[in-house]
Coordinates of C-alpha atoms and ligand atoms in Angstrom, one line a residue:
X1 CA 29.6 17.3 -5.7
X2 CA 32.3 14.5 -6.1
X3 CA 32.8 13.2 -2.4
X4 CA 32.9 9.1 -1.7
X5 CA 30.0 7.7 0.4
X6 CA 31.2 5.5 3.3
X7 CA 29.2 6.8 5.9
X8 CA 25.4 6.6 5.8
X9 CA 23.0 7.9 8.8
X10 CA 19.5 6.7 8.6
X11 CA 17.2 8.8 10.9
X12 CA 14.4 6.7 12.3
X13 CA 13.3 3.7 13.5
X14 CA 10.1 3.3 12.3
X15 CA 9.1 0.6 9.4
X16 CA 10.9 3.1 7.2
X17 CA 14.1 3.0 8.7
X18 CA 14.7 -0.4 9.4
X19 CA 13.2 -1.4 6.2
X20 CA 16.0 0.7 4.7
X21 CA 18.8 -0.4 7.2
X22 CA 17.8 -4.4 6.7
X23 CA 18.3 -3.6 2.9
X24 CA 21.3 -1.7 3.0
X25 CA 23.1 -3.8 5.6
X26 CA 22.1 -6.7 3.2
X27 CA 23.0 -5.9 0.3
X28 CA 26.4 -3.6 1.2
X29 CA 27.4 -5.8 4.2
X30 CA 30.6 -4.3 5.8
X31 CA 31.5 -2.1 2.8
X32 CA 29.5 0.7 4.2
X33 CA 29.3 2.7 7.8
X34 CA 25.6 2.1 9.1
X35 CA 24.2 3.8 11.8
X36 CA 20.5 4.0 12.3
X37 CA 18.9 7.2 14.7
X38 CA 16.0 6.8 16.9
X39 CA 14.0 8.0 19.5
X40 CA 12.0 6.1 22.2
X41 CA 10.3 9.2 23.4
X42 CA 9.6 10.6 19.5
X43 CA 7.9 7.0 18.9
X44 CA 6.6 5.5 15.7
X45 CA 3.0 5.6 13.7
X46 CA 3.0 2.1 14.8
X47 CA 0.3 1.9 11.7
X48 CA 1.1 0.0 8.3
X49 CA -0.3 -3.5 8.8
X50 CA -1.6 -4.3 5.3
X51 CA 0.9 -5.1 2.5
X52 CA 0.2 -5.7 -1.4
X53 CA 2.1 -8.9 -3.1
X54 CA 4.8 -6.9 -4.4
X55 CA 6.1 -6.8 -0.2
X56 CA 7.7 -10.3 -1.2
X57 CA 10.0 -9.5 -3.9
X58 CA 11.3 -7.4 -0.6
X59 CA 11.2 -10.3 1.5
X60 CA 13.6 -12.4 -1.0
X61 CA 15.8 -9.7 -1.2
X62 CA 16.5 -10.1 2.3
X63 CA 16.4 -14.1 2.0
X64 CA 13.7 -14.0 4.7
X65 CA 12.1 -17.2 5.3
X66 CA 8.8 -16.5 5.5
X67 CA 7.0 -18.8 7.8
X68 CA 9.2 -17.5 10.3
X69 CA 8.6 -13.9 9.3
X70 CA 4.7 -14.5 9.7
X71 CA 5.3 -15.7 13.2
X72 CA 7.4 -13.3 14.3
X73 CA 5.1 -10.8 13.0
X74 CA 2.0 -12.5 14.5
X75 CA 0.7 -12.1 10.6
X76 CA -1.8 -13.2 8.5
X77 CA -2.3 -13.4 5.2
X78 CA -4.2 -11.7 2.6
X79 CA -6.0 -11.8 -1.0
X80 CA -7.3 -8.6 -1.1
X81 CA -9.4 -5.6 0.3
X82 CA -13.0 -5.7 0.6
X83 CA -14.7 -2.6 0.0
X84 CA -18.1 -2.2 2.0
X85 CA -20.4 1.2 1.2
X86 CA -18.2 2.8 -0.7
X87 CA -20.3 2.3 -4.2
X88 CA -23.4 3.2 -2.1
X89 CA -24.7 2.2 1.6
X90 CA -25.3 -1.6 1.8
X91 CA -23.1 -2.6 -1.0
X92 CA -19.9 -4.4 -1.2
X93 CA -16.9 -5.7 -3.7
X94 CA -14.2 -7.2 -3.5
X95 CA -10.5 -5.6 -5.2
X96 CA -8.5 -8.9 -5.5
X97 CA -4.7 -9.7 -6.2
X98 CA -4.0 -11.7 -9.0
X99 CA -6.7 -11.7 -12.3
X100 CA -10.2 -12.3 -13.6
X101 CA -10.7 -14.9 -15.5
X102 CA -8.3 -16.1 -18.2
X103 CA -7.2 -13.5 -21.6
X104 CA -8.5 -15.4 -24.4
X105 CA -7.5 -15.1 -28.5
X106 CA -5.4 -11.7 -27.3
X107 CA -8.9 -10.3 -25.8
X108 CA -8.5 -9.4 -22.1
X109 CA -11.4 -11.7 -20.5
X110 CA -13.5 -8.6 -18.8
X111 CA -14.4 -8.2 -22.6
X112 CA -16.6 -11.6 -23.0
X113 CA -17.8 -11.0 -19.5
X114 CA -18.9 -7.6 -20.3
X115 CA -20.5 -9.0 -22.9
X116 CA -22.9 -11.1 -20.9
X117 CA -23.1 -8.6 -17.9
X118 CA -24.3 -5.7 -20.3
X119 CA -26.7 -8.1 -21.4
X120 CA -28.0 -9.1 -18.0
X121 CA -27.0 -12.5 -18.2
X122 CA -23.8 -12.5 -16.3
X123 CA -22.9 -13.8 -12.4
X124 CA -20.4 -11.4 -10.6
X125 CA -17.0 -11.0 -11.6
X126 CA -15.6 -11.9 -8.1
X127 CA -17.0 -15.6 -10.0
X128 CA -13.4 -15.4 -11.9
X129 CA -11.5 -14.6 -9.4
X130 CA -9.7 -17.2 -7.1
X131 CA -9.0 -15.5 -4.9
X132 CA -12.2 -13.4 -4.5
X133 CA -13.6 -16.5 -4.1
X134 CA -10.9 -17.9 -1.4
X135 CA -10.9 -14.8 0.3
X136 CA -15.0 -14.9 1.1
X137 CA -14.4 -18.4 2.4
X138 CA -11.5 -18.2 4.7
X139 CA -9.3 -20.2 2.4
X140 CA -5.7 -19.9 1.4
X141 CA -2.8 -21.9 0.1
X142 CA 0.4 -20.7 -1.6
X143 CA 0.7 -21.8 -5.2
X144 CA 0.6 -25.0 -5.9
X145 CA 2.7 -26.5 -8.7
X146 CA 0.1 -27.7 -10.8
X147 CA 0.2 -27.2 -14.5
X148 CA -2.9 -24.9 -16.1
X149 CA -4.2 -24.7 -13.1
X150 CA -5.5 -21.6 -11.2
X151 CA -3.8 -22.9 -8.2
X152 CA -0.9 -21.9 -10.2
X153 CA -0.9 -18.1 -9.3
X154 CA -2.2 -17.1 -6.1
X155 CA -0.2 -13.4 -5.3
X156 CA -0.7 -13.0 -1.9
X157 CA 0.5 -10.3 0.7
X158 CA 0.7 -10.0 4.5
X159 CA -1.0 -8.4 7.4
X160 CA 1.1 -7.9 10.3
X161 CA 1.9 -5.9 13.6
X162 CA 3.9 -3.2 12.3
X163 CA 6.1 -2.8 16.1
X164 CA 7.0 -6.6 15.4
X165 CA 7.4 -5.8 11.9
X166 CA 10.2 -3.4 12.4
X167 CA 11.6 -5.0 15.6
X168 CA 12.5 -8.4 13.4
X169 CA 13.8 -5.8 10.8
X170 CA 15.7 -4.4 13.5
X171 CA 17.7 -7.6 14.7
X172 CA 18.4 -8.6 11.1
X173 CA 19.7 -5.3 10.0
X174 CA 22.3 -5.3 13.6
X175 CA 22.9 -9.0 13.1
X176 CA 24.7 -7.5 9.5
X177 CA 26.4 -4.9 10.7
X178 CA 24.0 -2.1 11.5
X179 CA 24.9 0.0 14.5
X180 CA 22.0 1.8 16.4
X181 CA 21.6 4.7 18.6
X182 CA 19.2 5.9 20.8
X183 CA 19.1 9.4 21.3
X184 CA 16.8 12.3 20.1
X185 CA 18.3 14.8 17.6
X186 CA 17.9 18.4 18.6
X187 CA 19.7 19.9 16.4
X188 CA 20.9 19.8 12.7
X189 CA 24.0 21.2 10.9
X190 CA 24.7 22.0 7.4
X191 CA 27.5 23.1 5.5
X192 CA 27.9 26.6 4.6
X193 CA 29.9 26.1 1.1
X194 CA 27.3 23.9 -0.4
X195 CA 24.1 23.3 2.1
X196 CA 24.6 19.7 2.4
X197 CA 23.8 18.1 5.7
X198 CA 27.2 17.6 7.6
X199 CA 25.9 16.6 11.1
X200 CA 23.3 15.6 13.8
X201 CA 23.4 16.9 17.1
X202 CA 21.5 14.2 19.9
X203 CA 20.4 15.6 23.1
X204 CA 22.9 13.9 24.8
X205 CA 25.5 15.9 23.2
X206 CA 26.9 13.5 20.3
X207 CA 27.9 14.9 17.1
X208 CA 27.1 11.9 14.4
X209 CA 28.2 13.0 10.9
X210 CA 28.0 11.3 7.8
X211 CA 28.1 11.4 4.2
X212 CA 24.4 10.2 3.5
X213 CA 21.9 11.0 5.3
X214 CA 18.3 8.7 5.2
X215 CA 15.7 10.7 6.6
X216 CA 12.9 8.6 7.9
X217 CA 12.0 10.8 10.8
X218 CA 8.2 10.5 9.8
X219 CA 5.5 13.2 8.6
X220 CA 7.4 16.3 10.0
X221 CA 10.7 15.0 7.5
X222 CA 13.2 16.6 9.9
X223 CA 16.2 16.8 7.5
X224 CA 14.7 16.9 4.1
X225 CA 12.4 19.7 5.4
X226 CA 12.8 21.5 8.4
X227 CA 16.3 21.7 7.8
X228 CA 17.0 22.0 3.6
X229 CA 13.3 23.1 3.0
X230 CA 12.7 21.0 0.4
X231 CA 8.8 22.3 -0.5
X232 CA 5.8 19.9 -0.4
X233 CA 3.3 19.2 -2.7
X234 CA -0.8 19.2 -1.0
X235 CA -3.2 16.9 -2.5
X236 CA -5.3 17.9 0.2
X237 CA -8.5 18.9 -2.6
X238 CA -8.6 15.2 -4.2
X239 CA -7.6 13.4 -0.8
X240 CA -9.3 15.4 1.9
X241 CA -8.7 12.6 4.8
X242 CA -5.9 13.8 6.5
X243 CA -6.4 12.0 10.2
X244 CA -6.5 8.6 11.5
X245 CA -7.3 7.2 14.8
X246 CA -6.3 4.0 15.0
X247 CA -6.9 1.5 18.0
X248 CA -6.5 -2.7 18.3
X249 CA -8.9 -4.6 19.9
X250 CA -9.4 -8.7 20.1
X251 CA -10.8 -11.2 16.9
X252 CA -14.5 -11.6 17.6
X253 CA -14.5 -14.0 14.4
X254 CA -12.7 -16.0 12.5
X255 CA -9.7 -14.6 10.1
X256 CA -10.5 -14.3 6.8
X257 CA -7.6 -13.2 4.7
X258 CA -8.2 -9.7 3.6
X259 CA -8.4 -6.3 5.0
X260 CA -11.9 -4.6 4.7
X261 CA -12.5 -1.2 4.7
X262 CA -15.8 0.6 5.4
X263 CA -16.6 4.1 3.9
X264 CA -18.5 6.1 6.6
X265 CA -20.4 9.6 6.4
X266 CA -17.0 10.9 5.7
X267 CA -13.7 9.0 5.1
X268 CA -13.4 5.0 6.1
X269 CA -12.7 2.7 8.8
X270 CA -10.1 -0.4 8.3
X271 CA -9.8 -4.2 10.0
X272 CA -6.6 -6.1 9.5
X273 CA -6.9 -9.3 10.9
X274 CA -3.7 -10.3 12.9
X275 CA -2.9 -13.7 14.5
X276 CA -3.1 -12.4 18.0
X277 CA -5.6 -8.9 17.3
X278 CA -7.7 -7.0 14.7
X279 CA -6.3 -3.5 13.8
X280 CA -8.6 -1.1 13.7
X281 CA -8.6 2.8 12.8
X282 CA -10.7 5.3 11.5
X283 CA -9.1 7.7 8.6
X284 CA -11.2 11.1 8.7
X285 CA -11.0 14.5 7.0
X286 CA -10.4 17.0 9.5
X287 CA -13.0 19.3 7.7
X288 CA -16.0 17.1 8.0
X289 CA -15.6 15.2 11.3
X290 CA -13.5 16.1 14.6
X291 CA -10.8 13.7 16.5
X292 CA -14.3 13.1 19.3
X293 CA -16.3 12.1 16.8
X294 CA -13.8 10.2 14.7
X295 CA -13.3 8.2 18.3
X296 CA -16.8 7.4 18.9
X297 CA -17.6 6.1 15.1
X298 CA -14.5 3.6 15.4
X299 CA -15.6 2.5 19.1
X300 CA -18.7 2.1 18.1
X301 CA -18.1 0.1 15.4
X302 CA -15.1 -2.0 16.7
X303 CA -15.9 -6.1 17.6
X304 CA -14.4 -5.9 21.3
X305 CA -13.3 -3.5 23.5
X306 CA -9.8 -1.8 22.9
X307 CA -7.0 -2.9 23.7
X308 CA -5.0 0.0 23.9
X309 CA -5.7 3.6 24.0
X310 CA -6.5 5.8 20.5
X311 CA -3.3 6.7 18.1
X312 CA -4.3 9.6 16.7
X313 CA -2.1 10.6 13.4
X314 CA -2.5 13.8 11.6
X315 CA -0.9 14.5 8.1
X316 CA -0.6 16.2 5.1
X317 CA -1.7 14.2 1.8
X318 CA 0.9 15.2 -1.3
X319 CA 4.7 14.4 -1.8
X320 CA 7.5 16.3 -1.1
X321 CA 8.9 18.3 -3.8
X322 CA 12.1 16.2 -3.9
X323 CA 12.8 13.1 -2.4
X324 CA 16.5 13.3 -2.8
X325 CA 18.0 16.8 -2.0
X326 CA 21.8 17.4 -1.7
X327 CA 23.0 14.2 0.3
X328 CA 19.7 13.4 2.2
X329 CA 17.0 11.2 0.7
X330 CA 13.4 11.0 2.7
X331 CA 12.4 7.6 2.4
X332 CA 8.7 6.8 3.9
X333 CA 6.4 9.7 5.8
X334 CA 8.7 12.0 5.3
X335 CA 8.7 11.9 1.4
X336 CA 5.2 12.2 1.8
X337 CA 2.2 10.3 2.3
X338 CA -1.3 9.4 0.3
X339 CA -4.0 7.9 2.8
X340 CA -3.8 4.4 3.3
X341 CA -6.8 3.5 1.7
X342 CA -4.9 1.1 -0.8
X343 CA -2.3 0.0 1.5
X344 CA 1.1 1.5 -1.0
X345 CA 3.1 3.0 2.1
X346 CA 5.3 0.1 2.8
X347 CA 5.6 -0.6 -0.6
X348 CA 6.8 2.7 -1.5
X349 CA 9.2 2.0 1.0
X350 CA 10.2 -0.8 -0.5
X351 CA 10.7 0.6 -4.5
X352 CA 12.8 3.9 -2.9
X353 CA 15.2 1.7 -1.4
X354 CA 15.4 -0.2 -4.4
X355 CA 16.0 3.0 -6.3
X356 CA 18.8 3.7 -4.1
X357 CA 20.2 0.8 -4.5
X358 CA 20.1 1.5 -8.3
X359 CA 21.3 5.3 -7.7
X360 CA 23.3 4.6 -4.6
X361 CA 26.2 7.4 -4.8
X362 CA 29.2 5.8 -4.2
X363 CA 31.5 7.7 -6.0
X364 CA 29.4 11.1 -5.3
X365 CA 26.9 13.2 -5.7
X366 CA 25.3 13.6 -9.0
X367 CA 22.4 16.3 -9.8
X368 CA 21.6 14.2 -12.8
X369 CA 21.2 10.7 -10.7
X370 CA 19.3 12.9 -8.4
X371 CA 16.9 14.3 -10.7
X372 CA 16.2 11.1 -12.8
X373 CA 15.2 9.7 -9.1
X374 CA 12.8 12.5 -8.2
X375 CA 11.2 12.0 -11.1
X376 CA 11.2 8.3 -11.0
X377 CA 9.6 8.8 -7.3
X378 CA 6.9 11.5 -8.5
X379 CA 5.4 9.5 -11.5
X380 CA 5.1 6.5 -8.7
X381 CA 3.6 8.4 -6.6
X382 CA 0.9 9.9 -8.7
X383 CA 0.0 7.3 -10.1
X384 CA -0.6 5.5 -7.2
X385 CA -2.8 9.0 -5.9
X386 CA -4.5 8.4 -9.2
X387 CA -5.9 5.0 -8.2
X388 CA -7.2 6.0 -4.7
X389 CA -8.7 9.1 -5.8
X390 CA -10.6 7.1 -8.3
X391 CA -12.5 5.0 -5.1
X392 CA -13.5 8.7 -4.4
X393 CA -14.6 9.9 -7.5
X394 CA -16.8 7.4 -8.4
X395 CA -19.3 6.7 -6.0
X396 CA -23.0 6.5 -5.9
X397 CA -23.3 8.3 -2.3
X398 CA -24.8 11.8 -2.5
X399 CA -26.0 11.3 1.7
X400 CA -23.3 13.5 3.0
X401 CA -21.4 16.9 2.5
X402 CA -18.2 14.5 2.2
X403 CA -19.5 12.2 -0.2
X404 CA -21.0 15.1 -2.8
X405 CA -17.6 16.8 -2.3
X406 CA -15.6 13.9 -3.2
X407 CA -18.5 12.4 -6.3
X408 CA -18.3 16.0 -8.1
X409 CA -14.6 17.4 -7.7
X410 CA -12.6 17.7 -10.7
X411 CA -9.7 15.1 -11.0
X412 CA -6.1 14.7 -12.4
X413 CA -6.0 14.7 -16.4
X414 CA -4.7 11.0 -16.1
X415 CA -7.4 9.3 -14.6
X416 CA -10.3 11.7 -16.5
X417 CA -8.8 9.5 -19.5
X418 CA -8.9 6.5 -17.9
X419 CA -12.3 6.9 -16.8
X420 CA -13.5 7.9 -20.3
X421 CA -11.5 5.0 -22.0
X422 CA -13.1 2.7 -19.7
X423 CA -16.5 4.0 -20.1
X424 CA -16.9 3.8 -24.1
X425 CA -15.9 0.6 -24.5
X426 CA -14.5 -1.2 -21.2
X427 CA -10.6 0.0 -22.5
X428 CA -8.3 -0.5 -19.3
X429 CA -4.3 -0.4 -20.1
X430 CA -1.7 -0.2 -17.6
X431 CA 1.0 2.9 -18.4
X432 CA 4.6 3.2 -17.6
X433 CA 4.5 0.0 -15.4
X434 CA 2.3 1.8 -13.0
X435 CA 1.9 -0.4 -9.8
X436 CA -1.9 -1.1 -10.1
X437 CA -3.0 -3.2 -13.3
X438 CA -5.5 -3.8 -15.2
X439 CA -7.1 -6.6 -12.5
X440 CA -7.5 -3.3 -9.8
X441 CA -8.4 -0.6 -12.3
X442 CA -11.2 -3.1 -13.4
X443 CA -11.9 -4.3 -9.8
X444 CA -12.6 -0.8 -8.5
X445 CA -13.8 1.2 -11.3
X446 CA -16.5 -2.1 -11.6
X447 CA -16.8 -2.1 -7.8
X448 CA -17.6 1.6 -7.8
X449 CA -20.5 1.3 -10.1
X450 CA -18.7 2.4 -13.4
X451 CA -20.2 0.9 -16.7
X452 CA -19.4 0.9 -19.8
X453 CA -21.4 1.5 -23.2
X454 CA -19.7 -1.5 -25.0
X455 CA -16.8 -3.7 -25.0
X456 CA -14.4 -5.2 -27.5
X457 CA -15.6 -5.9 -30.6
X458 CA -14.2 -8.7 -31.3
X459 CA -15.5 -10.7 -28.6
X460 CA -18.7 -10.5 -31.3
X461 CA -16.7 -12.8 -33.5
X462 CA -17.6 -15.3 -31.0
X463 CA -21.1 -17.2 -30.9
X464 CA -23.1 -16.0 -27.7
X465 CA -23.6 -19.4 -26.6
X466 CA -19.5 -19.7 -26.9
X467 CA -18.9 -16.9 -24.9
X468 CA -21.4 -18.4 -22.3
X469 CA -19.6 -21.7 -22.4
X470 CA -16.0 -20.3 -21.7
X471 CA -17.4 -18.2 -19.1
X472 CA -19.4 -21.0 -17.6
X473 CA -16.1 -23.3 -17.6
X474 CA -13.7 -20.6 -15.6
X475 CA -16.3 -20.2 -13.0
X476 CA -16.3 -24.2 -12.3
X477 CA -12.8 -24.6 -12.6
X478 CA -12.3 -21.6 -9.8
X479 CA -14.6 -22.9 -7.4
X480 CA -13.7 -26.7 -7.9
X481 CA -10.2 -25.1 -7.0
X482 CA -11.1 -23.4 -4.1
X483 CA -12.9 -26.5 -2.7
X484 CA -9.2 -27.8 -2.9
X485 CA -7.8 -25.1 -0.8
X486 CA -7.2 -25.3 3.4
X487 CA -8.4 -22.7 5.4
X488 CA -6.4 -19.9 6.5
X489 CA -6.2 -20.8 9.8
X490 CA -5.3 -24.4 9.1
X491 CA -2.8 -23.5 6.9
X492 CA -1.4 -20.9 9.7
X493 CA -1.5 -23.7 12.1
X494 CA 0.0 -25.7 9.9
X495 CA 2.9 -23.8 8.9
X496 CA 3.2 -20.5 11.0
X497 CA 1.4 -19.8 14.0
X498 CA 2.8 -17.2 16.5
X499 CA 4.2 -18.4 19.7
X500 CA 1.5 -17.3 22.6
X501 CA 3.0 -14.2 24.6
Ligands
FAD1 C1 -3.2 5.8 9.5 C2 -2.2 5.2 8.7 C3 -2.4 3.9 8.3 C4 -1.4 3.2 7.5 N1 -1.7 2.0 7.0 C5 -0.8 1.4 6.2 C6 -1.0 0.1 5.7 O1 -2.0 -0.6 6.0 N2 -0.1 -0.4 4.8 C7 1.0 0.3 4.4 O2 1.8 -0.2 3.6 N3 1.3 1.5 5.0 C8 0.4 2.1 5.8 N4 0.7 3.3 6.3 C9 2.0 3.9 6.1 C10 3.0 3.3 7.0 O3 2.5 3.3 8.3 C11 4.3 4.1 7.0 O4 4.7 4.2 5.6 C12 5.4 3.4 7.8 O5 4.9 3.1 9.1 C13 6.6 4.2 7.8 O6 6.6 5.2 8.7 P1 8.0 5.9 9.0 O7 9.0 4.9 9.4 O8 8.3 6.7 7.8 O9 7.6 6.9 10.2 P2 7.5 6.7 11.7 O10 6.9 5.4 12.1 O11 6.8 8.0 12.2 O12 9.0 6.7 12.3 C14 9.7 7.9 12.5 C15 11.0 7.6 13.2 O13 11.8 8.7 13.3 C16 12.2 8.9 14.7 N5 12.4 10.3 15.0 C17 11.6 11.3 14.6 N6 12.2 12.5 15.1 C18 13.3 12.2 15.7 C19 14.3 12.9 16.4 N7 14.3 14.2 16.6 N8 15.4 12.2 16.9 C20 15.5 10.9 16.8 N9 14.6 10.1 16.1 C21 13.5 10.8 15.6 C22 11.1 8.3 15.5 O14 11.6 7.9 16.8 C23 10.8 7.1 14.7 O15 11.6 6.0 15.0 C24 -0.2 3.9 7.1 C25 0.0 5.2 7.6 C26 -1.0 5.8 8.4 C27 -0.7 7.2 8.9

């Protein structure tokens, strides 16, 4: 297994791959061999607009400044994801970054609130939340240095076009070093003594070799799969939508800075507001509704006419068996995908190339580096399924053949327990650093009608009228903050508006 890395091949040029080459070519510099593989013809997703807050710590890796990275992207920026019709027709919440309310005496604050809201006497919890509050009136600002003041933390992410995305990757990642080719790889060979990958074959005729192979060649994985058969995972019964058709049109409002997404008879229909266009799709399972009728729902729902013809995807929700098999690691769509309901994708990007950095092979191949990082990569990922089955699971919505599928199908043991700890007495913890906290478990399993027989018992330590008064004194300090706060689209102008095409 002992063989020096030097060379590295990634294959692909979609957000994967030049998320990956940007972070290699940063961090290695000339100390490695970098080509990056793509294909005009084969094309990208071109989906993947919404990020979560974690996407920064990315950013800063790269030393990106980021009011240019929000103009080259034509981006926006975003709080959160508003969920409409997804507890039951006509509703709505709102799953925010950053926290409710304040911990108080070592008692996580949903505890007084639940308190009051089991008693009837509570306003909603988007009331402690910032930026639930910023979000439903178009404001935003980044933190502000102020000193016990909400203002203080305000995690924020990004929506952007994903071409532009990976196009500013692209120049950074080739301004460090990165060589690119563009040619189409029809054929793959392996080495007989130990079934490694030695070599790509492009159409054109060049042999490209290396000694570790990236494969971000998208849902069909063309090295970790079709050529080592690595073995995927379905999680096709808890995550039946397995299409998307996806299509941009123009703003018919103004931006607001979150993503909403709309549950429909089956599966749900996103809109990221961009600087220059709304993204909009449709994700659909392929057992309840057909590409024609997935078309019509999203025209007919969309603010403007398109402005570019329907992307339809198709996939395969699960993970492949191993991420990292003999020299070639899938990183992206080819490592497997879970729907995009909570927008993780780019982010699971983002913690596999920091794994690699961690595991990165230089001195060889060990099985014991590679199995420590599968398994690293599998707890990620499930707990990440874990928290986008749960929007499923719990729902009020009986109206549809989709919607009683999804309400009464048994679920992974993990989340049965997180369910039932929530539901005796409001218990939400966060395990093994899992990437969703106690803010989002609380935001959805609230938002999906979840409620709990009791709540800490402690909080009964504390006078009623005590509980009301700390309660009452959040919610004024969050909306006297938010008055404070520009609007989105001053503080774009301000700072990062996109050139005009
Ligand atoms: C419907 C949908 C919505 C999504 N929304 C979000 C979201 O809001 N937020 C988020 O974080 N993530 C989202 N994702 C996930 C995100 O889009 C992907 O994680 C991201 O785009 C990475 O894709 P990729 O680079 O792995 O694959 P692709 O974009 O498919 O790129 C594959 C690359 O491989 C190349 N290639 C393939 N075969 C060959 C060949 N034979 N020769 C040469 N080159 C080849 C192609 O040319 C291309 O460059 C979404 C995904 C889907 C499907």
């Amino acid at each position: 297994m002992l063989q020096h890395v030097n060379k590295v091949v990634i294959l692909g040029g979609g957000s994967a791959g030049w998320m990956t080459a940007a972070a290699i070519s940063k961090v290695f510099g000339n100390k490695l061999d970098l080509t990056l593989i793509e294909s005009e013809a084969v094309g990208t997703v071109s989906v993947g607009e919404a990020t979560i807050p974690q996407i920064s710590l990315f950013n800063n890796l790269l030393g990106l400044d980021e009011n240019e990275f929000v103009k080259k992207t034509k981006g926006t920026f975003k709080l959160g994801i508003e969920f409409a019709n997804w507890k039951e027709k006509g509703h709505s919440y709102m799953h925010p970054f950053g926290t409710f309310g304040t911990n108080m005496d070592a008692i996580q604050f949903h505890h007084y609130w639940l308190k009051m809201f089991l008693k009837g006497d509570a306003p909603d919890l988007t009331k402690y939340s910032l930026l639930c509050q910023a979000a439903y009136k178009g404001k935003f600002c980044r933190p502000q240095a102020i000193k016990n003041s909400p203002l203080s933390s305000i995690p924020y992410a990004f929506h952007f076009d994903a071409t532009l995305y990976a196009k500013y990757l692209r120049e950074f990642a080739e301004a460090r070093g990165a060589k690119r080719i563009e040619g189409k790889v029809q054929d793959v060979f392996t080495r007989s003594s130990d079934g490694f990958i030695d070599s790509l074959l492009l159409e054109d005729g060049q042999r490209i070799n290396a000694d570790l192979f990236i494969d971000c060649s998208g849902f069909k994985g063309l090295l970790i799969e079709q050529t080592l058969k690595t073995g995927y995972e379905d999680w096709g019964h808890w995550l039946p939508c397995d299409r998307a058709v996806a299509m941009p049109c123009k703003a018919a409002k103004e931006n607001y800075p979150y993503t909403v997404s709309t549950a429909q008879d089956a599966g749900w229909t996103w809109r990221i507001p961009l600087q220059h266009r709304v993204g909009n799709g449709y994700v659909y399972p392929s057992r309840f509704v057909s590409d024609e009728q997935a078309l019509e729902t999203l025209k007919g729902q969309m603010e403007n006419e398109p402005l570019n013809k329907p992307n339809f995807l198709k996939w395969q929700t699960g993970r492949r068996k191993q991420m990292w098999n003999k020299n070639c690691i899938a990183i992206g769509l080819s490592a497997g995908f879970i729907e995009p309901l909570e927008s993780t994708g780019l982010h699971l990007i983002q913690t596999a190339i920091s794994r690699l950095m961690g595991f990165f092979p230089h001195q060889g191949f060990n099985q014991v580096d590679i199995d420590v990082f599968n398994k690293q990569t599998q707890l990620e990922m499930e707990q990440i399924r874990d928290f986008i089955i749960l929007h499923y699971k719990l729902t009020d919505r009986e109206d549809t053949e989709f919607w009683r599928y999804v309400k009464n199908m048994d679920v992974p043991k993990g989340l049965e327990e997180k369910l039932a700890l929530y539901a005796t007495n409001g218990r939400i913890f966060r395990q093994d650093n899992e990437l969703f906290d106690e803010t989002s478990w609380l935001a959805v399993m609230h938002g999906q009608g979840l409620r709990p027989e009791g709540y800490h018992p402690l909080v009964d330590t504390f006078e009623e009228a005590e509980v009301e008064r700390r309660l009452k004194h959040i919610e004024s300090v969050i909306a006297k903050s938010v008055d404070t706060m520009p609007t989105q689209q001053s503080f774009i102008d301000q700072y990062c508006a996109a050139m005009a095409d």
